Amino acid sequence: MYMKDKGKCPMTSEKELSAKRLSEEAISLIKTRQVKKLNAIWLEVTGCSGNIISFFDSQYPGLGYMLRQLINLTYNNTLMTSEGEFAFKTFLDTLNSEFILLIDGAVSTKENGNYNIVANYNGKPITALEAVKMAGEKAKYVLAVGTCASYGGISAAKPNPSLCKSTAEVLNREVIKLPGCPCHPDWVVGTIAHLAAFGKPKLDSDGRPILFYGSTIHDNCTRRGLFDKGIFAKKFGEEGCMFKLGCRGPVTKTDCPRRKWDGYVNWPVEDNTTCIGCANSRFPDGMEPFVRY
C-alpha cells in the first residue's frame, strides 16, 4: 500500500493520489464499521465493453482488493460466474438493497429498447432500457461510466440506428457522469470510494466530479510550454504543441496529463498523437476531424 511505502507508487501530485487515498480511507472506514460496504450493479448495455476492460486495469487498489474490500459487486455481465436466469435473479435481488448503479454504454431506445436485450427471465426478454430503468429508480447513486453512458458517445453517433441515448436522458434523476472513451479506472474507483466514505463528491454543472474533471487537458498538458512559446508541430513526430494538428485538449476536461494511462505510464500527447476529445460531450461527431493539417 502507498501509505506504507511511498517509493513504490509512481503518482506524485495531490490530484493523482486522490483516487488511492480515497480508496484507503473508504476501506478503513468499512473495516472499522463506520460505514457500510455498498452493493454495486455494473450494467453493460449498448457499448463495446471498453470501460469494464479499463476497470480491470485498476492499480491502486488492484481489482481483486477493491472487489473484496471496497464494494460488493453483485452483478456484472462480464465478471459474474452465474449466467442466464440465475444471473438476472441476482440483479433483481440487489434492487432490494442499498446499492450503486454503474451504467456502461449508451441506452438503446428504438422499438422500446428491443435493439439491445441484456437478459431473459421467466420467458421474457429484458431490454437494456428496462434494466436501466428498473435499477435506476432504486439506486442510491447512479454513475454513467464512459462517454457513451454520459453523453451517448460513439453508440449514439450518426446515424444512430438504434436511437441510443445517454443515461441521464432515460432516467429522471441525478446521474454522476464519468466520461472518457474508455473511462480511466481511477475516475471510477475514486468516485465509488468517495460515495462509500463521504457521500457525493463535488460535481461541476455537468454532473462530473471536479476532482477528476476540474481542468482542461490543455491546462496541464506536458506541451503547454511549447504552446505558450508559439512552437507548433506541423506533422506528427515533430516537437511542438499539436493544437494545429487538431488536438482537442483545450476543450476537453480530464486529468490525463497528470494521471496518465495503463498503470500511469503514458498518455496520447506524450506518445505523439493528438487528444481527440473522447471525454467531451460532443464526442465523436463534434470532435471530428480528429486530425487536421
Short mmCIF file of N, CA and C in Angstrom, two decimals, residues 2 10-19 21 255 257-259:
data_model
loop_
_atom_site.label_atom_id
_atom_site.label_comp_id
_atom_site.label_asym_id
_atom_site.label_seq_id
_atom_site.Cartn_x
_atom_site.Cartn_y
_atom_site.Cartn_z
N TYR A 2 0.39 2.30 -0.63
CA TYR A 2 1.20 3.51 -0.82
C TYR A 2 1.59 4.16 0.50
N PRO A 10 4.11 5.39 -8.46
CA PRO A 10 4.63 6.34 -9.43
C PRO A 10 3.91 7.67 -9.42
N MET A 11 2.75 7.79 -8.75
CA MET A 11 2.00 9.02 -8.75
C MET A 11 2.57 9.98 -7.71
N THR A 12 2.55 11.27 -8.02
CA THR A 12 3.18 12.22 -7.12
C THR A 12 2.28 13.38 -6.72
N SER A 13 1.46 13.88 -7.61
CA SER A 13 0.67 15.06 -7.30
C SER A 13 -0.51 14.73 -6.41
N GLU A 14 -1.05 15.76 -5.74
CA GLU A 14 -2.20 15.57 -4.86
C GLU A 14 -3.39 15.01 -5.61
N LYS A 15 -3.61 15.51 -6.82
CA LYS A 15 -4.76 15.04 -7.60
C LYS A 15 -4.59 13.57 -7.98
N GLU A 16 -3.36 13.17 -8.37
CA GLU A 16 -3.12 11.80 -8.78
C GLU A 16 -3.29 10.84 -7.62
N LEU A 17 -2.94 11.28 -6.43
CA LEU A 17 -3.03 10.43 -5.27
C LEU A 17 -4.46 10.30 -4.76
N SER A 18 -5.34 11.16 -5.22
CA SER A 18 -6.68 11.24 -4.64
C SER A 18 -7.44 9.92 -4.72
N ALA A 19 -7.40 9.25 -5.87
CA ALA A 19 -8.15 8.00 -6.02
C ALA A 19 -7.66 6.96 -5.04
N ARG A 21 -5.90 7.48 -2.16
CA ARG A 21 -6.17 7.89 -0.77
C ARG A 21 -7.64 7.73 -0.43
N ASP A 255 -7.94 14.81 -16.29
CA ASP A 255 -6.59 14.98 -15.74
C ASP A 255 -5.59 14.01 -16.39
N PRO A 257 -3.07 14.34 -18.46
CA PRO A 257 -1.65 14.67 -18.45
C PRO A 257 -0.97 14.34 -17.12
N ARG A 258 -1.70 14.45 -16.02
CA ARG A 258 -1.13 14.16 -14.71
C ARG A 258 -1.25 12.69 -14.35
N ARG A 259 -2.38 12.10 -14.65
CA ARG A 259 -2.65 10.74 -14.20
C ARG A 259 -2.03 9.69 -15.13
#
